[in-house]
mmCIF file of C-alpha atoms in Angstrom:
data_model
loop_
_atom_site.group_PDB
_atom_site.id
_atom_site.type_symbol
_atom_site.label_atom_id
_atom_site.label_comp_id
_atom_site.label_asym_id
_atom_site.label_seq_id
_atom_site.Cartn_x
_atom_site.Cartn_y
_atom_site.Cartn_z
ATOM 1 C CA UNK A 1 -7.408 195.624 84.779
ATOM 2 C CA UNK A 2 -7.362 192.780 82.278
ATOM 3 C CA UNK A 3 -8.079 192.956 78.582
ATOM 4 C CA UNK A 4 -10.149 189.759 78.787
ATOM 5 C CA UNK A 5 -13.770 190.033 77.751
ATOM 6 C CA UNK A 6 -16.076 189.428 80.714
ATOM 7 C CA UNK A 7 -18.485 186.521 80.240
ATOM 8 C CA UNK A 8 -22.091 187.476 80.917
ATOM 9 C CA UNK A 9 -24.792 185.736 82.925
ATOM 10 C CA UNK A 10 -26.522 184.583 79.740
ATOM 11 C CA UNK A 11 -23.299 183.028 78.447
ATOM 12 C CA UNK A 12 -22.633 181.351 81.798
ATOM 13 C CA UNK A 13 -26.161 179.935 82.024
ATOM 14 C CA UNK A 14 -25.916 178.178 78.650
ATOM 15 C CA UNK A 15 -22.200 177.325 78.744
ATOM 16 C CA UNK A 16 -22.478 173.761 80.054
ATOM 17 C CA UNK A 17 -25.242 172.850 77.601
ATOM 18 C CA UNK A 18 -23.297 174.213 74.636
ATOM 19 C CA UNK A 19 -20.077 172.483 75.719
ATOM 20 C CA UNK A 20 -21.623 169.144 76.681
ATOM 21 C CA UNK A 21 -19.372 167.242 74.261
ATOM 22 C CA UNK A 22 -16.310 168.680 76.022
ATOM 23 C CA UNK A 23 -17.677 167.248 79.286
ATOM 24 C CA UNK A 24 -18.009 163.715 77.922
ATOM 25 C CA UNK A 25 -15.981 160.860 79.327
ATOM 26 C CA UNK A 26 -14.121 160.503 76.039
ATOM 27 C CA UNK A 27 -12.804 164.062 76.349
ATOM 28 C CA UNK A 28 -12.475 164.408 80.110
ATOM 29 C CA UNK A 29 -11.024 160.973 80.849
ATOM 30 C CA UNK A 30 -7.594 161.525 79.259
ATOM 31 C CA UNK A 31 -7.571 165.148 80.475
ATOM 32 C CA UNK A 32 -8.113 164.127 84.087
ATOM 33 C CA UNK A 33 -5.645 161.239 83.798
ATOM 34 C CA UNK A 34 -2.763 163.513 82.818
ATOM 35 C CA UNK A 35 -3.634 166.316 85.241
ATOM 36 C CA UNK A 36 -4.002 163.912 88.175
ATOM 37 C CA UNK A 37 -0.692 162.273 87.282
ATOM 38 C CA UNK A 38 1.091 165.627 87.206
ATOM 39 C CA UNK A 39 -0.507 166.796 90.462
ATOM 40 C CA UNK A 40 0.523 163.617 92.269
ATOM 41 C CA UNK A 41 -0.081 164.063 95.990
ATOM 42 C CA UNK A 42 -0.102 167.865 95.698
ATOM 43 C CA UNK A 43 -2.701 170.542 95.107
ATOM 44 C CA UNK A 44 -3.838 171.907 91.732
ATOM 45 C CA UNK A 45 -4.734 175.476 90.761
ATOM 46 C CA UNK A 46 -6.924 176.047 87.711
ATOM 47 C CA UNK A 47 -6.685 179.418 85.985
ATOM 48 C CA UNK A 48 -10.021 180.487 84.441
ATOM 49 C CA UNK A 49 -11.866 177.603 86.070
ATOM 50 C CA UNK A 50 -15.192 178.677 84.556
ATOM 51 C CA UNK A 51 -18.129 176.449 85.473
ATOM 52 C CA UNK A 52 -15.833 173.701 86.743
ATOM 53 C CA UNK A 53 -15.939 171.426 83.698
ATOM 54 C CA UNK A 54 -12.461 170.118 84.581
ATOM 55 C CA UNK A 55 -11.933 171.288 88.157
ATOM 56 C CA UNK A 56 -14.976 169.581 89.688
ATOM 57 C CA UNK A 57 -14.279 166.049 88.326
ATOM 58 C CA UNK A 58 -10.573 166.467 89.102
ATOM 59 C CA UNK A 59 -11.539 167.249 92.695
ATOM 60 C CA UNK A 60 -13.761 164.164 92.682
ATOM 61 C CA UNK A 61 -10.684 162.141 91.766
ATOM 62 C CA UNK A 62 -9.114 163.212 95.042
ATOM 63 C CA UNK A 63 -6.925 166.085 93.822
ATOM 64 C CA UNK A 64 -7.397 169.220 95.965
ATOM 65 C CA UNK A 65 -8.336 171.978 93.498
ATOM 66 C CA UNK A 66 -8.459 175.767 93.852
ATOM 67 C CA UNK A 67 -9.719 178.034 91.082
ATOM 68 C CA UNK A 68 -9.332 181.578 89.781
ATOM 69 C CA UNK A 69 -12.154 182.939 87.628
ATOM 70 C CA UNK A 70 -12.787 186.394 86.183
ATOM 71 C CA UNK A 71 -16.544 186.071 85.605
ATOM 72 C CA UNK A 72 -18.681 185.997 88.728
ATOM 73 C CA UNK A 73 -21.468 184.499 86.627
ATOM 74 C CA UNK A 74 -19.348 181.525 85.563
ATOM 75 C CA UNK A 75 -18.232 181.055 89.178
ATOM 76 C CA UNK A 76 -21.872 181.127 90.313
ATOM 77 C CA UNK A 77 -22.678 178.196 88.008
ATOM 78 C CA UNK A 78 -19.718 176.293 89.452
ATOM 79 C CA UNK A 79 -20.841 177.081 92.972
ATOM 80 C CA UNK A 80 -24.146 175.329 92.221
ATOM 81 C CA UNK A 81 -22.152 172.107 91.698
ATOM 82 C CA UNK A 82 -19.755 172.169 94.657
ATOM 83 C CA UNK A 83 -19.345 174.316 97.766
ATOM 84 C CA UNK A 84 -16.526 176.726 98.488
ATOM 85 C CA UNK A 85 -15.005 174.575 101.204
ATOM 86 C CA UNK A 86 -14.519 171.678 98.791
ATOM 87 C CA UNK A 87 -13.315 173.816 95.868
ATOM 88 C CA UNK A 88 -12.406 177.433 96.721
ATOM 89 C CA UNK A 89 -12.578 179.989 93.897
ATOM 90 C CA UNK A 90 -11.036 183.469 93.885
ATOM 91 C CA UNK A 91 -12.623 186.066 91.629
ATOM 92 C CA UNK A 92 -10.036 187.838 89.500
ATOM 93 C CA UNK A 93 -7.892 187.655 86.390
ATOM 94 C CA UNK A 94 -5.395 184.853 85.853
ATOM 95 C CA UNK A 95 -2.479 187.210 85.152
ATOM 96 C CA UNK A 96 -2.378 188.934 88.544
ATOM 97 C CA UNK A 97 -4.741 187.267 91.046
ATOM 98 C CA UNK A 98 -3.033 185.191 93.725
ATOM 99 C CA UNK A 99 -4.366 182.626 96.188
ATOM 100 C CA UNK A 100 -2.770 181.332 99.395
ATOM 101 C CA UNK A 101 -0.309 178.461 99.378
ATOM 102 C CA UNK A 102 1.751 176.635 96.790
ATOM 103 C CA UNK A 103 0.696 174.068 94.193
ATOM 104 C CA UNK A 104 2.208 171.061 92.468
ATOM 105 C CA UNK A 105 0.168 171.876 89.359
ATOM 106 C CA UNK A 106 -1.223 174.999 87.712
ATOM 107 C CA UNK A 107 -3.260 174.390 84.572
ATOM 108 C CA UNK A 108 -5.073 176.410 81.927
ATOM 109 C CA UNK A 109 -7.164 174.465 79.405
ATOM 110 C CA UNK A 110 -9.313 174.887 76.306
ATOM 111 C CA UNK A 111 -7.427 177.789 74.659
ATOM 112 C CA UNK A 112 -8.175 180.106 77.565
ATOM 113 C CA UNK A 113 -4.800 181.857 77.662
ATOM 114 C CA UNK A 114 -5.919 183.541 74.430
ATOM 115 C CA UNK A 115 -8.555 185.424 76.445
ATOM 116 C CA UNK A 116 -5.659 187.664 77.518
ATOM 117 C CA UNK A 117 -5.437 190.003 74.548
ATOM 118 C CA UNK A 118 -1.893 191.336 74.949
ATOM 119 C CA UNK A 119 1.484 189.635 74.966
ATOM 120 C CA UNK A 120 2.394 191.388 78.225
ATOM 121 C CA UNK A 121 -0.637 189.903 79.987
ATOM 122 C CA UNK A 122 0.140 186.437 78.670
ATOM 123 C CA UNK A 123 3.692 186.762 80.005
ATOM 124 C CA UNK A 124 2.268 187.821 83.373
ATOM 125 C CA UNK A 125 0.054 184.732 83.315
ATOM 126 C CA UNK A 126 3.171 182.572 83.104
ATOM 127 C CA UNK A 127 4.764 184.554 85.909
ATOM 128 C CA UNK A 128 1.641 184.150 88.017
ATOM 129 C CA UNK A 129 1.721 180.394 87.455
ATOM 130 C CA UNK A 130 5.382 180.268 88.435
ATOM 131 C CA UNK A 131 4.826 182.190 91.669
ATOM 132 C CA UNK A 132 2.159 179.663 92.713
ATOM 133 C CA UNK A 133 4.231 176.557 91.932
ATOM 134 C CA UNK A 134 6.302 174.537 94.331
ATOM 135 C CA UNK A 135 9.862 173.726 93.164
ATOM 136 C CA UNK A 136 9.439 170.925 90.641
ATOM 137 C CA UNK A 137 5.799 171.889 90.029
ATOM 138 C CA UNK A 138 4.259 172.041 86.533
ATOM 139 C CA UNK A 139 2.288 174.539 84.477
ATOM 140 C CA UNK A 140 0.039 172.987 81.801
ATOM 141 C CA UNK A 141 -1.611 174.767 78.878
ATOM 142 C CA UNK A 142 -3.984 173.343 76.250
ATOM 143 C CA UNK A 143 -3.969 175.526 73.141
ATOM 144 C CA UNK A 144 -4.779 175.292 69.466
ATOM 145 C CA UNK A 145 -2.089 175.906 66.864
ATOM 146 C CA UNK A 146 -3.036 179.019 64.842
ATOM 147 C CA UNK A 147 -4.509 177.704 61.565
ATOM 148 C CA UNK A 148 -2.823 180.300 59.389
ATOM 149 C CA UNK A 149 -1.873 177.734 56.751
ATOM 150 C CA UNK A 150 -5.563 177.764 55.763
ATOM 151 C CA UNK A 151 -5.320 181.450 54.818
ATOM 152 C CA UNK A 152 -4.438 181.980 51.151
ATOM 153 C CA UNK A 153 -3.470 185.548 50.157
ATOM 154 C CA UNK A 154 -6.404 187.895 50.612
ATOM 155 C CA UNK A 155 -8.450 185.571 52.839
ATOM 156 C CA UNK A 156 -9.036 186.464 56.492
ATOM 157 C CA UNK A 157 -11.578 183.839 57.641
ATOM 158 C CA UNK A 158 -11.264 180.143 58.520
ATOM 159 C CA UNK A 159 -14.329 177.983 59.348
ATOM 160 C CA UNK A 160 -13.973 175.606 62.294
ATOM 161 C CA UNK A 161 -17.514 174.197 62.548
ATOM 162 C CA UNK A 162 -20.234 173.855 59.934
ATOM 163 C CA UNK A 163 -23.073 171.778 61.341
ATOM 164 C CA UNK A 164 -26.847 171.739 61.422
ATOM 165 C CA UNK A 165 -27.181 173.928 64.500
ATOM 166 C CA UNK A 166 -23.930 175.888 64.497
ATOM 167 C CA UNK A 167 -21.703 177.812 62.113
ATOM 168 C CA UNK A 168 -18.352 178.917 63.509
ATOM 169 C CA UNK A 169 -15.478 180.721 61.838
ATOM 170 C CA UNK A 170 -12.442 182.739 62.895
ATOM 171 C CA UNK A 171 -11.252 185.995 61.351
ATOM 172 C CA UNK A 172 -7.634 187.074 61.762
ATOM 173 C CA UNK A 173 -5.752 190.309 62.283
ATOM 174 C CA UNK A 174 -2.275 189.134 61.330
ATOM 175 C CA UNK A 175 -0.577 192.339 62.477
ATOM 176 C CA UNK A 176 -1.974 192.423 66.014
ATOM 177 C CA UNK A 177 -2.121 188.609 66.319
ATOM 178 C CA UNK A 178 -5.829 188.781 67.196
ATOM 179 C CA UNK A 179 -8.502 186.383 66.057
ATOM 180 C CA UNK A 180 -12.237 186.829 66.462
ATOM 181 C CA UNK A 181 -14.355 183.692 66.800
ATOM 182 C CA UNK A 182 -17.791 184.166 65.258
ATOM 183 C CA UNK A 183 -20.723 181.896 66.124
ATOM 184 C CA UNK A 184 -24.166 181.509 64.592
ATOM 185 C CA UNK A 185 -26.143 179.125 66.813
ATOM 186 C CA UNK A 186 -29.676 177.878 66.227
ATOM 187 C CA UNK A 187 -31.380 177.681 69.615
ATOM 188 C CA UNK A 188 -34.802 176.448 68.561
ATOM 189 C CA UNK A 189 -36.619 175.030 65.563
ATOM 190 C CA UNK A 190 -37.986 178.310 64.177
ATOM 191 C CA UNK A 191 -34.976 178.869 61.924
ATOM 192 C CA UNK A 192 -33.571 181.736 63.936
ATOM 193 C CA UNK A 193 -29.875 181.933 64.801
ATOM 194 C CA UNK A 194 -28.198 183.661 67.721
ATOM 195 C CA UNK A 195 -25.031 185.521 66.804
ATOM 196 C CA UNK A 196 -22.037 185.855 69.112
ATOM 197 C CA UNK A 197 -18.330 186.575 68.927
ATOM 198 C CA UNK A 198 -15.250 186.676 71.133
ATOM 199 C CA UNK A 199 -11.747 188.090 70.718
ATOM 200 C CA UNK A 200 -8.546 186.153 71.370
ATOM 201 C CA UNK A 201 -4.786 186.706 71.068
ATOM 202 C CA UNK A 202 -3.316 183.639 69.390
ATOM 203 C CA UNK A 203 0.220 182.494 70.180
ATOM 204 C CA UNK A 204 2.602 179.925 68.736
ATOM 205 C CA UNK A 205 4.165 177.134 70.821
ATOM 206 C CA UNK A 206 7.617 178.724 70.466
ATOM 207 C CA UNK A 207 6.249 182.036 71.749
ATOM 208 C CA UNK A 208 4.818 180.297 74.814
ATOM 209 C CA UNK A 209 8.195 178.634 75.416
ATOM 210 C CA UNK A 210 9.812 182.069 75.517
ATOM 211 C CA UNK A 211 7.146 183.299 77.953
ATOM 212 C CA UNK A 212 7.917 180.282 80.121
ATOM 213 C CA UNK A 213 11.648 181.064 80.064
ATOM 214 C CA UNK A 214 10.914 184.645 81.127
ATOM 215 C CA UNK A 215 8.956 183.203 84.081
ATOM 216 C CA UNK A 216 11.759 180.785 84.980
ATOM 217 C CA UNK A 217 10.028 177.642 83.707
ATOM 218 C CA UNK A 218 11.438 174.887 81.472
ATOM 219 C CA UNK A 219 9.598 172.918 78.781
ATOM 220 C CA UNK A 220 9.194 169.314 79.922
ATOM 221 C CA UNK A 221 6.595 167.859 77.542
ATOM 222 C CA UNK A 222 4.646 168.797 74.438
ATOM 223 C CA UNK A 223 2.084 166.417 72.934
ATOM 224 C CA UNK A 224 -0.732 166.778 70.419
ATOM 225 C CA UNK A 225 -3.621 165.857 72.728
ATOM 226 C CA UNK A 226 -4.529 164.551 76.168
ATOM 227 C CA UNK A 227 -3.955 160.989 74.929
ATOM 228 C CA UNK A 228 -0.297 162.049 74.506
ATOM 229 C CA UNK A 229 -0.048 161.540 70.757
ATOM 230 C CA UNK A 230 3.200 162.965 69.346
ATOM 231 C CA UNK A 231 3.166 166.648 68.450
ATOM 232 C CA UNK A 232 3.892 167.058 64.731
ATOM 233 C CA UNK A 233 3.787 169.841 62.132
ATOM 234 C CA UNK A 234 0.229 168.740 61.330
ATOM 235 C CA UNK A 235 -1.080 168.865 64.915
ATOM 236 C CA UNK A 236 -4.092 171.147 65.370
ATOM 237 C CA UNK A 237 -3.373 171.769 69.049
ATOM 238 C CA UNK A 238 -0.868 171.000 71.776
ATOM 239 C CA UNK A 239 -0.728 170.157 75.445
ATOM 240 C CA UNK A 240 2.434 171.733 76.834
ATOM 241 C CA UNK A 241 3.966 171.166 80.255
ATOM 242 C CA UNK A 242 6.582 173.468 81.751
ATOM 243 C CA UNK A 243 8.399 172.674 84.983
ATOM 244 C CA UNK A 244 9.658 174.982 87.710
ATOM 245 C CA UNK A 245 13.231 173.931 88.540
ATOM 246 C CA UNK A 246 13.605 172.208 91.898
#
């Protein structure tokens, strides 16, 4: 059993519309460039493939892609875009589910490792990536840097989006290393807002490096974004690449 919250049919049905900016060429182009480069002539495995925002266009670039996805509803949306023969998907959690064969690349994007709500499960996710990799293969994670510098004493909430149709803010449990993302989204023009929330376990880059070492992986690259800008103390997120020794 995984601690991850299971995404519902309603969430899956509106996911692509709500994340349309993340599917734009400006966002996906650099993402696909780096992933395709790292995959080379090999296969790629996407943990938490969701509706196929990244996996489907990566497959269209000629990289053979396999997915693992916990939510059958998210996988059903993906299946409406591409058939199982072209992009197989196994239903299950990314910490323990295995698929046949070995891969040159395993990747996990858009903060999704935080869906695993315990440190033990996140370590097992690294181990699961390592067991799927060929010698010399890479594991890639895209993850935000916890914005704790925005928390003065006594404050527990940090806004991340304040726009006409959406208000988003995170609240933090600093002891358990859990954040809750809160969303107020206006669906129509009647002034009503839909409220939603999701729990996540945040982790620092150095903590992920230790998880990688436990799994037998070595840090090869860390950059601030998919365009490969340098990672600095002011970076809001990181793209990290760990390599399985040959």
